Coordinates of C-alpha atoms and ligand atoms in Angstrom, one line a residue:
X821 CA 13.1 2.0 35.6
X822 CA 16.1 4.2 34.1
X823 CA 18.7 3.4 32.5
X824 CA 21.6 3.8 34.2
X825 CA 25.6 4.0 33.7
X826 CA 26.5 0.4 34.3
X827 CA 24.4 -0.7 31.8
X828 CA 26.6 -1.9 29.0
X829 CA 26.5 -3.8 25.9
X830 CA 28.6 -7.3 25.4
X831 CA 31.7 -5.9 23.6
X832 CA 33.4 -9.2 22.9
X833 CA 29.7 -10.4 21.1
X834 CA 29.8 -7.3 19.4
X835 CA 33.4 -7.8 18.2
X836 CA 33.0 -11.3 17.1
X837 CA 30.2 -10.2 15.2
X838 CA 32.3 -7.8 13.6
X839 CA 35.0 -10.2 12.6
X840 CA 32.1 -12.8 11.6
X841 CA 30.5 -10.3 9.1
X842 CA 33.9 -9.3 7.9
X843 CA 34.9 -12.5 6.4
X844 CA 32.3 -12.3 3.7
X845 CA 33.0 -10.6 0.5
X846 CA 36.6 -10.2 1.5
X847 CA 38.8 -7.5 -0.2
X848 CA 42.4 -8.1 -1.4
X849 CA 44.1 -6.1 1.3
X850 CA 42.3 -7.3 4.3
X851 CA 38.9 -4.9 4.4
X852 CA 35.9 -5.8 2.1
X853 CA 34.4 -5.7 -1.0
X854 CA 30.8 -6.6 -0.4
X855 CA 29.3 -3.9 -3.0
X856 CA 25.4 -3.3 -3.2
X857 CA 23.3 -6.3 -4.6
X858 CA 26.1 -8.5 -5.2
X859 CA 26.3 -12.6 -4.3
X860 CA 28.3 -11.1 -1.0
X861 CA 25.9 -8.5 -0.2
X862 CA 23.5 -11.1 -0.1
X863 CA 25.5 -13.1 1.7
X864 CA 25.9 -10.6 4.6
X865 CA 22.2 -10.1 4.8
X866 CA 21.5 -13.3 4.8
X867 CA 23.9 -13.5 8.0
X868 CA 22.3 -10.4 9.5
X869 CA 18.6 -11.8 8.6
X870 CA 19.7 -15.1 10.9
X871 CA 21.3 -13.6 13.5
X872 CA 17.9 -11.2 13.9
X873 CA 16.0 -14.0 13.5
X874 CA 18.1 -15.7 16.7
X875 CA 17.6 -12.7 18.7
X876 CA 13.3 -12.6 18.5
X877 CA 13.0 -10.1 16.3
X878 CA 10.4 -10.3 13.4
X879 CA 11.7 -9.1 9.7
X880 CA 10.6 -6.5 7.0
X881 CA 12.0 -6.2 3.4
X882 CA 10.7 -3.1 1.7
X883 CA 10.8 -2.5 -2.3
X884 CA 14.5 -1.1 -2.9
X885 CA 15.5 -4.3 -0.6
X886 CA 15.9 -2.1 2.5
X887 CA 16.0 -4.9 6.0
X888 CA 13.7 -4.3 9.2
X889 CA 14.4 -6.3 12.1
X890 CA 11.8 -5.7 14.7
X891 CA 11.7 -6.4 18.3
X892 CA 8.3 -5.3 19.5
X893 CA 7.4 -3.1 22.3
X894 CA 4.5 -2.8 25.2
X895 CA 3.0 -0.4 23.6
X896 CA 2.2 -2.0 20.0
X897 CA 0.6 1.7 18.6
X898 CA 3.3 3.2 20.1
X899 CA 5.8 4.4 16.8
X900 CA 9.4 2.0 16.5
X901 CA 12.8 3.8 17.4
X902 CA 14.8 2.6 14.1
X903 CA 18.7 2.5 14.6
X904 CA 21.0 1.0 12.0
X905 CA 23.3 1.9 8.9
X906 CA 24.5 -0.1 6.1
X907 CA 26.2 -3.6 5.4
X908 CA 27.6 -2.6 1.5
X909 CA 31.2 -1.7 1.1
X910 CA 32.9 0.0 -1.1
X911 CA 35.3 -2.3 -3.5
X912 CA 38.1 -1.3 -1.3
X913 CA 36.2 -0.6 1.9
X914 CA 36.9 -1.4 5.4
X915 CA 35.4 -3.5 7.8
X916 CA 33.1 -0.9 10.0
X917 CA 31.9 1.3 7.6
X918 CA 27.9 1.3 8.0
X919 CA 28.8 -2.7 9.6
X920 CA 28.9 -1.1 13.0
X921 CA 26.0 1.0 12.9
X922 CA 24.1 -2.0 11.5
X923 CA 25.9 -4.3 14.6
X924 CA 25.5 -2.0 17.0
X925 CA 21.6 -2.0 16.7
X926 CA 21.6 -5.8 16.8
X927 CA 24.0 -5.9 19.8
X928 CA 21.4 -3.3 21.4
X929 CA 18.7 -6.2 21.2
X930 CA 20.8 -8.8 22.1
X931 CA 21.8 -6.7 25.7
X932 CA 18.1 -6.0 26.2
X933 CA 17.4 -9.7 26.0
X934 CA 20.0 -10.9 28.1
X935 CA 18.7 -8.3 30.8
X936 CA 15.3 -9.1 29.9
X937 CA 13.9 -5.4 29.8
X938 CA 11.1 -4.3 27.9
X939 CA 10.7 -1.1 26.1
X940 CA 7.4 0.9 25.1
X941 CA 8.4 1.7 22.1
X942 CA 9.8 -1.2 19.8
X943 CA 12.4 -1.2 18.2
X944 CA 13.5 -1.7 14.5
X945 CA 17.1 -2.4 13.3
X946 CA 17.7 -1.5 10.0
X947 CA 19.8 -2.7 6.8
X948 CA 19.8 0.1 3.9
X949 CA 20.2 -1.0 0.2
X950 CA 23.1 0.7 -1.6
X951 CA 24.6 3.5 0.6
X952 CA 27.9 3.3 -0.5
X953 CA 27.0 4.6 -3.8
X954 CA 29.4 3.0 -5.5
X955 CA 28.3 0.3 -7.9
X956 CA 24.9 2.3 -8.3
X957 CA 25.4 6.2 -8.1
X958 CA 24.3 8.2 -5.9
X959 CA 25.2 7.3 -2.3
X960 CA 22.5 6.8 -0.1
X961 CA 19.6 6.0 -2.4
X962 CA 17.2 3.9 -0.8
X963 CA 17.0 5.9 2.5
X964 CA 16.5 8.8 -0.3
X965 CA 13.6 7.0 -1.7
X966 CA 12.1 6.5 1.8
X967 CA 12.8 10.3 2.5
X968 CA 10.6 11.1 -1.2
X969 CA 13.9 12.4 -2.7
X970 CA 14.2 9.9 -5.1
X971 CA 11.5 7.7 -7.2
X972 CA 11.0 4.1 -6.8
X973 CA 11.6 4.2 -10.7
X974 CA 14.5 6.6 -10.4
X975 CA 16.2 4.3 -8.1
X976 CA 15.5 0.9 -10.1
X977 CA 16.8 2.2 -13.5
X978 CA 20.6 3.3 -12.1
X979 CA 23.0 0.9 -13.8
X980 CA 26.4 -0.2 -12.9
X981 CA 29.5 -0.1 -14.6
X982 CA 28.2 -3.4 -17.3
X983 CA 24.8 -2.1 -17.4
X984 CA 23.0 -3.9 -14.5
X985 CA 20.3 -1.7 -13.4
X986 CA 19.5 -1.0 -9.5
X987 CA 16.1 -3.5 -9.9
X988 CA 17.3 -6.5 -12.0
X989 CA 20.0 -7.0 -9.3
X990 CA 17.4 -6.4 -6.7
X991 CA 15.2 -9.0 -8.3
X992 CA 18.3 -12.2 -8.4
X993 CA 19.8 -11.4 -5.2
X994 CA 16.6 -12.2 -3.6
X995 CA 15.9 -9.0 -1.6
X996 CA 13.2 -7.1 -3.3
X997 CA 10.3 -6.8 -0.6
X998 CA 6.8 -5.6 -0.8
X999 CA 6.6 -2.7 1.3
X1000 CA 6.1 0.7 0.2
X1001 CA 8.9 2.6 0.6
X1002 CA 8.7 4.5 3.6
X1003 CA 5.7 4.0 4.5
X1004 CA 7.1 2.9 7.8
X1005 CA 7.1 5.9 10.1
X1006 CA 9.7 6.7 13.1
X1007 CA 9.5 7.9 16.5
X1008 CA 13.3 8.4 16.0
X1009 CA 16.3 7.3 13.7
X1010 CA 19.9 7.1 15.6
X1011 CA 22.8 5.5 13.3
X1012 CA 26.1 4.9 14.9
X1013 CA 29.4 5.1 12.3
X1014 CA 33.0 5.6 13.0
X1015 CA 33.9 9.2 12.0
X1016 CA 35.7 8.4 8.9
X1017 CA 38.2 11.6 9.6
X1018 CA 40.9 12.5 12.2
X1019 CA 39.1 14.7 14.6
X1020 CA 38.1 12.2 17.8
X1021 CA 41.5 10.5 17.2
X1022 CA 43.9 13.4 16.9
X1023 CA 41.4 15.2 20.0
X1024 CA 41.6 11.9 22.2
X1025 CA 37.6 12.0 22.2
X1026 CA 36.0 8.5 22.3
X1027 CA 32.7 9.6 21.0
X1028 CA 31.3 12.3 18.3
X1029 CA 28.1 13.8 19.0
X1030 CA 27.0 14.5 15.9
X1031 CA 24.8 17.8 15.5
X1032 CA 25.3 18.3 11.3
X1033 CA 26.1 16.7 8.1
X1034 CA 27.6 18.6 5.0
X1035 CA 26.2 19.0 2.0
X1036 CA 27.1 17.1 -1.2
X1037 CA 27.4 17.6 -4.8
X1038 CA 28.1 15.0 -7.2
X1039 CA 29.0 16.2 -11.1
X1040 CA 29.6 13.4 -14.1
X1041 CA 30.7 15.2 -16.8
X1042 CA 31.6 13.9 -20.3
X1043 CA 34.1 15.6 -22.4
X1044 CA 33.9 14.4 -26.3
X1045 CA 36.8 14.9 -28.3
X1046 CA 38.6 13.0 -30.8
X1047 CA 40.3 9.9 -31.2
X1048 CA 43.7 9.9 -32.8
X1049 CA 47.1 8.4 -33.3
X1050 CA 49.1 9.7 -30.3
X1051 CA 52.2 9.5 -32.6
X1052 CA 51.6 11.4 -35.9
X1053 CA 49.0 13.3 -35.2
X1054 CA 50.5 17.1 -34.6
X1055 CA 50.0 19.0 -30.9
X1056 CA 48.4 21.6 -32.5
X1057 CA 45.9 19.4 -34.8
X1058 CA 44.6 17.0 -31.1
X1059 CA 41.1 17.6 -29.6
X1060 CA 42.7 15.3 -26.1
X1061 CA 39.1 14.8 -23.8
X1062 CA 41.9 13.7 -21.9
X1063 CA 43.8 16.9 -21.2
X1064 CA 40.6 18.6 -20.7
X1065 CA 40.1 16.2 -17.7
X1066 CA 43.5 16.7 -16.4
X1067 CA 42.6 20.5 -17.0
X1068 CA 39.3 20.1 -14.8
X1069 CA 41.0 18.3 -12.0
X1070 CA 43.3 20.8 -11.1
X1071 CA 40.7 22.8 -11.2
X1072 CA 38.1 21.5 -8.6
X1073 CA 41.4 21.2 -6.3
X1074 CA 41.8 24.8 -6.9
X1075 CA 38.1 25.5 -6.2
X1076 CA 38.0 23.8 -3.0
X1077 CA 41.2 25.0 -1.4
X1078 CA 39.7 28.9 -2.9
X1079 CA 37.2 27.6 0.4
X1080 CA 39.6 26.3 3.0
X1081 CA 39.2 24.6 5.8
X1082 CA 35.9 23.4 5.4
X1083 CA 35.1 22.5 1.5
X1084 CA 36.4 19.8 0.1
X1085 CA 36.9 18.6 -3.8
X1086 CA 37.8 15.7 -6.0
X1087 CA 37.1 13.3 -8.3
X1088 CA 37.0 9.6 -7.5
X1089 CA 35.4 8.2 -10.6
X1090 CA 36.9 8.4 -14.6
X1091 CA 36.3 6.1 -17.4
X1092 CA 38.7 7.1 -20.7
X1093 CA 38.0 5.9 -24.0
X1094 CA 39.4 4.2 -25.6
X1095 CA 41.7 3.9 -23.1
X1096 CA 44.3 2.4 -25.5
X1097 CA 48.0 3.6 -24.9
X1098 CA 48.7 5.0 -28.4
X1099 CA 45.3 6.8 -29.1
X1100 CA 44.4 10.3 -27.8
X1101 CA 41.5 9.7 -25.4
X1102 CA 38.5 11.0 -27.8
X1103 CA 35.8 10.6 -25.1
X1104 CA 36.1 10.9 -21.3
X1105 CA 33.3 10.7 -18.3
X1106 CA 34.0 12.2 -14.8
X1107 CA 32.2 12.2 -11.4
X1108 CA 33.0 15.7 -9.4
X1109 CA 32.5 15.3 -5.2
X1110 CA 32.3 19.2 -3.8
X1111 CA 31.5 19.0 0.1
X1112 CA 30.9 21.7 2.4
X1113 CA 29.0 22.3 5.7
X1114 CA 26.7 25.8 3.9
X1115 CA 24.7 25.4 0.8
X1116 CA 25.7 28.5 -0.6
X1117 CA 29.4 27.7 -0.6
X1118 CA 28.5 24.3 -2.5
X1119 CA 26.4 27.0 -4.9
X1120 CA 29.5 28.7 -5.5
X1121 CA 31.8 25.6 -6.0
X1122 CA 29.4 24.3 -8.6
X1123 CA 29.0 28.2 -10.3
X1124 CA 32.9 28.1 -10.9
X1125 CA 33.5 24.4 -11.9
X1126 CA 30.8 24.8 -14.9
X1127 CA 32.3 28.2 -15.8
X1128 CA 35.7 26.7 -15.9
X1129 CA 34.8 23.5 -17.3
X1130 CA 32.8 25.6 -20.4
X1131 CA 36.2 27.8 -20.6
X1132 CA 38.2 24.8 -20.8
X1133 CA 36.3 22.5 -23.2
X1134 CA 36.5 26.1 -25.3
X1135 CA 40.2 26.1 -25.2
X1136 CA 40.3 22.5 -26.2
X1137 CA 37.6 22.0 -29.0
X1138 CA 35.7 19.9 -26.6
X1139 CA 32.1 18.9 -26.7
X1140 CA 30.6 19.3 -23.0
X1141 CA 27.9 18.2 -20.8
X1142 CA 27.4 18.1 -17.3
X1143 CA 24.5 16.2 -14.9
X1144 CA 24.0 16.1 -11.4
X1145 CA 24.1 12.6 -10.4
X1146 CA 23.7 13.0 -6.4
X1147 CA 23.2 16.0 -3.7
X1148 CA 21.9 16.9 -0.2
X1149 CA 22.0 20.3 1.4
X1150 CA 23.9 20.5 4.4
X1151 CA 21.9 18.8 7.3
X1152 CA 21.2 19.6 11.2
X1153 CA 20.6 17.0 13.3
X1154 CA 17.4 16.9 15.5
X1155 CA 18.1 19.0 18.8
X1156 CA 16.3 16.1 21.5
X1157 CA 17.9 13.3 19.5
X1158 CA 21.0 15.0 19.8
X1159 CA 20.8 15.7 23.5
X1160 CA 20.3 12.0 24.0
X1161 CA 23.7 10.9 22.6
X1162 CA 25.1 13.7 24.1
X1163 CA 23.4 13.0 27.5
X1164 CA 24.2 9.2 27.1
X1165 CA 27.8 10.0 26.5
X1166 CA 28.1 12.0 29.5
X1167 CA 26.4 9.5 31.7
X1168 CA 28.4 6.1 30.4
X1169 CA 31.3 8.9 31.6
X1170 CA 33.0 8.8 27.9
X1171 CA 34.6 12.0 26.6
X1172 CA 32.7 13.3 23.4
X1173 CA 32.7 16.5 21.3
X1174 CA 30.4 18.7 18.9
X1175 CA 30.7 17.3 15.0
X1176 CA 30.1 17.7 11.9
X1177 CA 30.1 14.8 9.7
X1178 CA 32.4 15.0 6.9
X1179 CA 30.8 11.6 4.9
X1180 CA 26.9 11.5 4.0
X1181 CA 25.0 9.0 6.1
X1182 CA 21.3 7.6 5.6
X1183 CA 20.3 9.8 8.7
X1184 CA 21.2 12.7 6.3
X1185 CA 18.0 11.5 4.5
X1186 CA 16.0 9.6 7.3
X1187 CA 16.7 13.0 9.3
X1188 CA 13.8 14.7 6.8
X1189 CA 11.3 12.1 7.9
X1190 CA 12.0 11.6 11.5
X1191 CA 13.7 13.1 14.5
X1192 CA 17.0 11.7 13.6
X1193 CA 20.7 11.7 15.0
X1194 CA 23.9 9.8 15.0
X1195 CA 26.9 8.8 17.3
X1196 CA 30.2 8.5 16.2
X1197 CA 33.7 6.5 17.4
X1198 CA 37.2 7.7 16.0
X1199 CA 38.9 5.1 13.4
X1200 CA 42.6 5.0 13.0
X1201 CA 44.6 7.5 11.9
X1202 CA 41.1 8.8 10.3
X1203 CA 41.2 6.7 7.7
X1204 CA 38.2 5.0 5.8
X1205 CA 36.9 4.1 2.4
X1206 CA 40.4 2.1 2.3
X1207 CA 40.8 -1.5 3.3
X1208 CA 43.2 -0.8 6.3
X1209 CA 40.4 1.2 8.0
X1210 CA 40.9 0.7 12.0
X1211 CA 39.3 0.9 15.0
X1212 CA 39.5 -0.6 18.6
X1213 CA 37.8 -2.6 20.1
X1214 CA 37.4 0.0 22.9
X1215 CA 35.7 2.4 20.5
X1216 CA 33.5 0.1 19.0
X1217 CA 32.3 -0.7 22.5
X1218 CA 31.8 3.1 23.8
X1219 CA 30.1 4.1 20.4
X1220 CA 27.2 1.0 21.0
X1221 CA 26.9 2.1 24.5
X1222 CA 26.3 5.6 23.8
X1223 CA 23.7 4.1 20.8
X1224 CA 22.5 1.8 23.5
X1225 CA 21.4 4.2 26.1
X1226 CA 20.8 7.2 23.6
X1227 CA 17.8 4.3 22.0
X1228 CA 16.6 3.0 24.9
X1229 CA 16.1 6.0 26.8
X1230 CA 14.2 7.1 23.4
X1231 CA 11.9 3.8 23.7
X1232 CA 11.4 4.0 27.1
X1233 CA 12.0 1.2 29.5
X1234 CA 8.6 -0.4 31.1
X1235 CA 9.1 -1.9 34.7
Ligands
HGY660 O1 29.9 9.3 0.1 C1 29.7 9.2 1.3 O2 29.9 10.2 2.0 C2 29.3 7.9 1.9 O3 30.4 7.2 2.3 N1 28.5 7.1 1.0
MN661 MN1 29.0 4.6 5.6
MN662 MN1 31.2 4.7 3.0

């Protein structure tokens, strides 16, 4: 039996699902704050775990606390399709970031229940620990660790902001598992996620078949000068760690646009100490973002910040250092998981373009393992990693169809 075009996934479930998963860990501007391996991440997987559990499917929890909800196949040798994202937020995150592509795969195995079809292949719906990045740097670390890009160790030793490591908060949230990490292995990977940019909306395209991902580079740097009374203290005598950061920022603006249209530069994360209103900031630490669809063009962006950060710090009498914290080279998608979303698209009769995703994904990683690819639905005004990130209804619907058909053609349906 094929699948065909009036197959469809229950939009209003999906939706309610949505808004049920958005009330917990709300944010103070109507989004979320459900950051990794908090109370209301746990929370949300806890909701996700019983909702899987409702739908048949059988659950796996792997050592960095990553979620497998399984829904078996015919064939039981036959290798799972995995599709899913992530349920953490960023502090001020929106409600569909990574929730869809989580949603979306459980939606999938709620339609094929209700139509009672059977697949070859099963299929696994999957929760990732920690994409966001946030609380724990870098982004996407436990699909890196089941891609071999990171260490188990690696990954349990990143602290937060008051020192928490990655494992401790693993350990009293309840969610580190016993499987090795990715020892599971794929058939195929598809992750849904709204675009996060204003392409599909500004191009009237409901869906973004997405064949790339751009690299990433992620900097912290820590500038050391010296504290001092930001009243008697003459210009000429100040070592300001701030000024050198101020310095640096116009800088990585300058380096980016140097690369226009595609690169892309800035820096999201400072902590300034003191931080006190009347002492020169003796001691600053930074986190650089440079993005960019080549590798070399990343190369270069990192070449010229260190130079300029080196000539700064010079000009200053500041004490440097600099560490990569997070990267990925620039990723292409796998060409017959690509034709699927693109082929599904075309068949649910939904208009759809080429892209290239501007924000890192766990297929970025996942893609190194297996045949990976991902489907995209335009948000609102391309807005995201803000609480007032939109989307539709309409375009939550046609992005789980095209996941829906793009997966089930991959698992095959048994008559
Ligand atoms: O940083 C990213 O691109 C993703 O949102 N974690
Ligand atoms: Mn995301
Ligand atoms: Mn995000």
């Amino acid at each position: 039996m094929a699948i065909t075009s009036n197959m469809r996934i229950n939009s209003e479930r999906l939706w309610d699902s949505l808004m049920e998963m958005a009330k917990i860990g709300p944010g103070i501007a109507g989004g979320n704050n459900r950051q990794t391996l908090t109370d209301e991440d746990a929370e949300g997987r806890r909701l996700f775990e019983r909702w899987c559990t409702d739908a048949g499917m059988t659950m796996g929890l792997d050592k960095m606390g990553t979620m497998f909800a399984r829904r078996e196949g015919t064939d039981p040798d036959a290798l799972p399709v995995y599709v899913g994202s992530h349920l953490d937020t960023q502090p001020t995150g929106g409600k569909y970031d990574g929730v869809l592509g989580v949603l979306g795969g459980l939606e999938i195995i709620r339609q094929l229940n209700d139509m009672n079809i059977k697949t070859k292949h099963p299929i696994v719906v999957v929760n990732f620990t920690n994409e966001e990045g946030t609380r724990f740097a870098p982004a996407m670390v436990a699909s890196g660790v089941f891609a071999g890009r990171h260490t188990l160790d690696w990954a349990y030793a990143r602290e937060d902001a008051e020192g928490k490591t990655l494992g401790d908060e693993l350990k009293r949230v309840g969610y580190l598992g016993d499987e090795e990490v990715g020892a599971r292995k794929m058939h195929a990977f598809f992750e849904l996620h709204i675009e996060q940019g204003p392409i599909l909306e500004n191009e009237n395209k409901d869906i973004g078949v997405v064949t790339h991902g751009q690299g990433l580079k992620w900097l912290e740097v820590t500038l050391i000068g010296r504290e001092s009374h930001t009243g008697s203290t003459p210009m000429p005598m100040r070592v300001n760690a701030g000024l050198g950061m101020a310095r640096m920022t116009e800088l990585v603006n300058e380096i980016a646009l140097s690369h226009a249209p595609n690169a892309v530069g800035a820096i999201g994360h400072c902590d300034v100490y003191p931080n006190s209103r009347n002492i020169i900031p003796g001691k600053v630490v930074f986190t650089v973002d440079f993005r960019h669809p080549e590798k070399d063009v990343i190369t270069d962006m990192e070449t010229r910040f260190r130079q300029g950060v080196r000539e700064i710090s010079e000009g200053i009498g500041l004490q440097h250092s600099i560490e990569e914290v997070g990267g990925f080279d620039p990723v292409e998608f796998d060409h017959g998981c690509v034709t699927a979303v693109r082929a599904a698209a075309e068949r649910l009769g939904y208009s759809h373009r080429d892209l290239v995703s501007g924000a890192g994904h766990d297929a970025c990683w996942i893609n190194r393992v297996a045949p990976t690819s991902m489907v995209m639905c335009p948000c609102v005004d391309g807005l995201s990693h803000n609480e007032a990130e939109d989307i539709s209804p309409d375009w939550a619907a046609a992005g789980t169809n095209v996941l829906f058909h793009a997966v089930v053609e991959t698992a095959v349906i048994v008559d």
